[in-house]
Short mmCIF file of C-alpha atoms in Angstrom, two decimals:
data_model
loop_
_atom_site.label_atom_id
_atom_site.label_comp_id
_atom_site.label_asym_id
_atom_site.label_seq_id
_atom_site.Cartn_x
_atom_site.Cartn_y
_atom_site.Cartn_z
CA ASP C 168 -204.19 -87.43 -134.77
CA THR C 169 -201.99 -90.47 -134.27
CA GLY C 170 -199.01 -88.76 -132.63
CA VAL C 171 -197.82 -89.02 -129.05
CA SER C 172 -200.20 -87.35 -126.62
CA GLN C 173 -199.58 -86.17 -123.09
CA ASN C 174 -201.91 -85.04 -120.35
CA PRO C 175 -202.19 -82.65 -118.73
CA ARG C 176 -200.37 -80.06 -120.80
CA HIS C 177 -199.83 -77.84 -117.78
CA LYS C 178 -199.79 -78.54 -114.07
CA ILE C 179 -199.32 -76.13 -111.19
CA THR C 180 -198.92 -77.67 -107.77
CA LYS C 181 -197.74 -76.77 -104.32
CA ARG C 182 -194.53 -78.11 -102.91
CA GLY C 183 -195.06 -81.44 -101.21
CA GLN C 184 -197.99 -82.52 -103.35
CA ASN C 185 -197.95 -85.56 -105.62
CA VAL C 186 -198.52 -85.24 -109.34
CA THR C 187 -199.09 -87.77 -112.09
CA PHE C 188 -198.64 -87.34 -115.81
CA ARG C 189 -199.89 -89.56 -118.58
CA CYS C 190 -198.39 -90.39 -121.96
CA ASP C 191 -200.09 -92.20 -124.82
CA PRO C 192 -197.53 -93.29 -127.42
CA ILE C 193 -198.06 -93.83 -131.12
CA SER C 194 -200.15 -97.01 -131.22
CA GLU C 195 -197.73 -99.32 -132.99
CA HIS C 196 -194.70 -98.17 -130.97
CA ASN C 197 -193.62 -100.44 -128.17
CA ARG C 198 -190.78 -98.31 -126.84
CA LEU C 199 -191.60 -95.36 -124.61
CA TYR C 200 -189.28 -92.79 -123.08
CA TRP C 201 -189.59 -90.05 -120.49
CA TYR C 202 -187.42 -86.95 -120.48
CA ARG C 203 -187.17 -83.80 -118.43
CA GLN C 204 -186.32 -80.46 -119.97
CA THR C 205 -185.48 -77.32 -118.05
CA LEU C 206 -185.20 -73.84 -119.47
CA GLY C 207 -182.28 -73.41 -121.82
CA GLN C 208 -181.37 -77.08 -121.81
CA GLY C 209 -181.94 -80.03 -124.04
CA PRO C 210 -184.11 -82.95 -122.93
CA GLU C 211 -182.52 -85.20 -120.31
CA PHE C 212 -183.34 -88.89 -120.30
CA LEU C 213 -185.25 -90.20 -117.28
CA THR C 214 -186.45 -93.70 -118.08
CA TYR C 215 -187.35 -96.08 -120.89
CA PHE C 216 -189.86 -98.90 -121.38
CA GLN C 217 -189.99 -101.68 -123.88
CA ASN C 218 -193.57 -102.88 -123.74
CA GLU C 219 -194.37 -103.03 -120.02
CA ALA C 220 -190.78 -103.59 -118.90
CA GLN C 221 -188.86 -100.63 -117.53
CA LEU C 222 -185.40 -101.30 -118.93
CA GLU C 223 -183.38 -98.26 -117.99
CA LYS C 224 -183.51 -95.51 -115.42
CA SER C 225 -181.33 -92.45 -115.24
CA ARG C 226 -179.62 -91.33 -112.07
CA LEU C 227 -181.79 -88.24 -112.46
CA LEU C 228 -184.77 -90.39 -111.49
CA SER C 229 -184.79 -90.02 -107.72
CA ASP C 230 -186.84 -92.27 -105.48
CA ARG C 231 -189.62 -89.68 -105.52
CA PHE C 232 -190.16 -90.45 -109.20
CA SER C 233 -191.88 -93.58 -110.43
CA ALA C 234 -193.00 -94.57 -113.87
CA GLU C 235 -195.26 -97.37 -115.00
CA ARG C 236 -196.51 -98.84 -118.20
CA PRO C 237 -198.77 -101.61 -116.93
CA LYS C 238 -200.19 -102.94 -120.19
CA GLY C 239 -197.47 -101.86 -122.53
CA SER C 240 -199.58 -99.05 -123.93
CA PHE C 241 -199.89 -95.74 -122.06
CA SER C 242 -197.46 -94.76 -119.33
CA THR C 243 -197.67 -92.67 -116.19
CA LEU C 244 -194.97 -90.70 -114.46
CA GLU C 245 -195.60 -89.85 -110.82
CA ILE C 246 -193.64 -87.41 -108.72
CA GLN C 247 -194.18 -87.66 -105.00
CA ARG C 248 -193.56 -84.85 -102.52
CA THR C 249 -192.79 -82.38 -105.30
CA GLU C 250 -190.01 -79.86 -104.85
CA GLN C 251 -189.49 -76.54 -106.59
CA GLY C 252 -186.56 -78.08 -108.44
CA ASP C 253 -188.97 -80.46 -110.14
CA SER C 254 -190.40 -77.56 -112.15
CA ALA C 255 -189.69 -78.45 -115.76
CA MET C 256 -191.21 -79.71 -118.97
CA TYR C 257 -191.73 -83.48 -118.91
CA LEU C 258 -191.55 -84.98 -122.35
CA CYS C 259 -192.63 -88.39 -123.53
CA ALA C 260 -191.43 -90.03 -126.73
CA SER C 261 -192.03 -93.33 -128.46
CA SER C 262 -190.30 -95.39 -131.11
CA PRO C 263 -191.05 -98.65 -132.89
CA GLN C 264 -189.21 -101.88 -132.13
CA THR C 265 -189.64 -103.49 -135.49
CA GLY C 266 -188.35 -102.16 -138.74
CA THR C 267 -184.90 -101.29 -139.93
CA LEU C 268 -182.39 -100.24 -137.32
CA GLY C 269 -182.42 -96.53 -137.35
CA ASN C 270 -186.16 -96.35 -137.65
CA GLN C 271 -186.26 -98.02 -134.27
CA GLU C 272 -184.02 -95.35 -132.86
CA THR C 273 -185.98 -92.37 -134.10
CA GLN C 274 -188.07 -91.08 -131.26
CA TYR C 275 -191.26 -89.12 -131.79
CA PHE C 276 -192.11 -86.67 -129.06
CA GLY C 277 -195.34 -85.55 -127.48
CA PRO C 278 -196.16 -81.92 -126.65
CA GLY C 279 -194.95 -82.27 -123.07
CA THR C 280 -196.39 -81.50 -119.66
CA ARG C 281 -195.16 -78.29 -118.12
CA LEU C 282 -194.93 -78.58 -114.34
CA LEU C 283 -194.66 -75.62 -112.02
CA VAL C 284 -194.11 -76.31 -108.34
CA LEU C 285 -194.86 -73.33 -106.11
CA ALA I 1088 -169.37 -91.19 -122.78
CA GLN I 1089 -171.31 -89.37 -125.45
CA LYS I 1090 -171.46 -85.62 -125.66
CA VAL I 1091 -173.05 -83.10 -127.98
CA THR I 1092 -171.98 -79.48 -128.19
CA GLN I 1093 -174.02 -76.76 -129.80
CA ALA I 1094 -171.82 -73.77 -129.26
CA GLN I 1095 -174.27 -71.25 -130.69
CA THR I 1096 -176.78 -70.35 -128.01
CA GLU I 1097 -178.77 -67.95 -130.15
CA ILE I 1098 -178.67 -66.86 -133.77
CA SER I 1099 -180.59 -63.93 -135.15
CA VAL I 1100 -181.05 -63.46 -138.90
CA VAL I 1101 -183.25 -61.54 -141.27
CA GLU I 1102 -185.67 -63.44 -143.45
CA LYS I 1103 -184.16 -64.92 -146.63
CA GLU I 1104 -180.69 -65.17 -145.13
CA ASP I 1105 -178.98 -68.54 -145.04
CA VAL I 1106 -178.04 -69.82 -141.60
CA THR I 1107 -175.94 -72.74 -140.38
CA LEU I 1108 -176.39 -74.35 -136.99
CA ASP I 1109 -173.32 -76.14 -135.71
CA CYS I 1110 -173.21 -79.47 -133.91
CA VAL I 1111 -170.07 -81.20 -132.67
CA TYR I 1112 -170.23 -84.58 -131.00
CA GLU I 1113 -167.99 -86.94 -129.04
CA THR I 1114 -168.33 -90.70 -129.00
CA ARG I 1115 -166.13 -93.77 -128.68
CA ASP I 1116 -168.54 -96.00 -130.55
CA THR I 1117 -168.23 -96.77 -134.22
CA THR I 1118 -171.97 -97.26 -134.53
CA TYR I 1119 -174.11 -94.31 -133.56
CA TYR I 1120 -176.94 -92.13 -134.77
CA LEU I 1121 -177.20 -88.38 -135.08
CA PHE I 1122 -180.43 -86.44 -135.08
CA TRP I 1123 -181.77 -82.94 -135.45
CA TYR I 1124 -185.00 -81.88 -133.82
CA LYS I 1125 -186.90 -78.60 -133.99
CA GLN I 1126 -188.73 -77.24 -130.96
CA PRO I 1127 -191.09 -74.39 -131.84
CA PRO I 1128 -192.58 -72.19 -129.11
CA SER I 1129 -195.44 -74.68 -128.70
CA GLY I 1130 -192.89 -77.03 -127.10
CA GLU I 1131 -193.22 -80.22 -129.11
CA LEU I 1132 -189.96 -81.61 -130.46
CA VAL I 1133 -190.29 -82.28 -134.17
CA PHE I 1134 -188.01 -84.88 -135.75
CA LEU I 1135 -186.10 -83.50 -138.75
CA ILE I 1136 -183.42 -86.01 -139.70
CA ARG I 1137 -181.52 -89.12 -138.62
CA ARG I 1138 -178.07 -90.11 -139.82
CA ASN I 1139 -176.15 -93.28 -138.96
CA SER I 1140 -172.41 -93.28 -138.50
CA PHE I 1141 -171.80 -95.24 -141.68
CA ASP I 1142 -173.57 -92.84 -143.97
CA GLU I 1143 -171.68 -89.62 -144.53
CA GLN I 1144 -173.75 -88.56 -147.50
CA ASN I 1145 -175.02 -85.06 -147.12
CA GLU I 1146 -178.74 -84.64 -147.37
CA ILE I 1147 -180.99 -81.93 -148.70
CA SER I 1148 -184.67 -81.61 -147.99
CA GLY I 1149 -186.19 -78.51 -149.45
CA ARG I 1150 -184.55 -75.53 -147.76
CA TYR I 1151 -182.86 -77.78 -145.20
CA SER I 1152 -179.49 -79.45 -145.69
CA TRP I 1153 -177.20 -81.39 -143.41
CA ASN I 1154 -173.43 -81.81 -143.58
CA PHE I 1155 -172.08 -84.85 -141.71
CA GLN I 1156 -168.29 -84.98 -141.39
CA LYS I 1157 -166.82 -87.79 -139.28
CA SER I 1158 -163.33 -86.33 -139.65
CA THR I 1159 -164.38 -83.31 -137.60
CA SER I 1160 -167.16 -85.05 -135.62
CA SER I 1161 -169.65 -82.51 -136.87
CA PHE I 1162 -173.21 -82.66 -138.11
CA ASN I 1163 -174.15 -79.16 -139.18
CA PHE I 1164 -177.56 -78.01 -140.30
CA THR I 1165 -178.15 -75.26 -142.86
CA ILE I 1166 -181.39 -73.49 -143.59
CA THR I 1167 -181.41 -71.72 -146.92
CA ALA I 1168 -183.55 -68.62 -147.44
CA SER I 1169 -184.76 -68.62 -143.86
CA GLN I 1170 -188.37 -67.79 -143.04
CA VAL I 1171 -190.05 -66.47 -139.92
CA VAL I 1172 -191.64 -69.89 -139.39
CA ASP I 1173 -188.16 -71.34 -138.97
CA SER I 1174 -187.87 -69.51 -135.65
CA ALA I 1175 -187.46 -72.22 -133.03
CA VAL I 1176 -184.91 -73.97 -130.86
CA TYR I 1177 -182.99 -76.63 -132.75
CA PHE I 1178 -181.46 -79.59 -130.97
CA CYS I 1179 -178.77 -81.92 -132.17
CA ALA I 1180 -178.69 -85.37 -130.53
CA LEU I 1181 -176.43 -88.42 -130.51
CA SER I 1182 -177.40 -92.02 -129.75
CA GLU I 1183 -174.99 -94.81 -128.93
CA ALA I 1184 -175.92 -98.41 -128.22
CA GLU I 1185 -176.50 -98.94 -124.52
CA ALA I 1186 -175.73 -102.16 -122.65
CA GLY I 1187 -179.29 -103.39 -123.05
CA GLY I 1188 -179.27 -102.76 -126.79
CA SER I 1189 -181.28 -99.57 -126.61
CA TYR I 1190 -180.15 -96.25 -127.93
CA ILE I 1191 -180.68 -93.40 -125.50
CA PRO I 1192 -179.99 -90.03 -127.11
CA THR I 1193 -177.94 -87.28 -125.56
CA PHE I 1194 -179.12 -83.85 -126.61
CA GLY I 1195 -177.15 -80.68 -127.01
CA ARG I 1196 -178.29 -77.53 -125.25
CA GLY I 1197 -179.96 -76.27 -128.38
CA THR I 1198 -179.58 -73.25 -130.62
CA SER I 1199 -182.34 -70.68 -130.59
CA LEU I 1200 -182.91 -69.35 -134.09
CA ILE I 1201 -184.76 -66.08 -134.46
CA VAL I 1202 -185.75 -65.06 -137.97
CA HIS I 1203 -186.84 -61.45 -138.29
CA PRO I 1204 -189.21 -60.38 -141.07
#
């Protein structure tokens, strides 16, 4: 399977704990995106990497959130001191840089990590 | 600022009925992309189609068809002869060019389609 993968698929944690999620993009894609999706809503953009550079961050990304993509391949999203409001599905997507414009802008999503903060 | 409205929260049909999912968007850009994604109960968003703002040709793919009308800022999605497997949440999304040259999509709230046997 060469699609986007995310681990873990589910995470239950207690308020105040730190959690880390991993995303492995499609291998030839150099753009990687993180989104958060709550019940009944569409995905909301959190942050975006081109290779190892984090190019954009949403205002939704509070200082408790940090994302890395150290070697331009997989990425991690860490949430420190989790709060109940952080409970959501965290989605990762990737897209290619090269190719015709349009192809670059089509994002392919992973299965998501569902976080529940108790 | 970009905005996507999917006014239909939930649609319920019986198998073999045709169904249209509405999407209305707002943008000030002349260059933008529109997308439809399907999210089945498993949770993974599945890419269905991309349209750029310069291509108003309607598209048909099997039982799926899309009607892009710039005059009404709409990008509607029709499923012909719906099947139970079509049951999912469908998202419409709009991407404009950001300052850094990237396109960050804004998603609508989604339309939940339930197809009864």
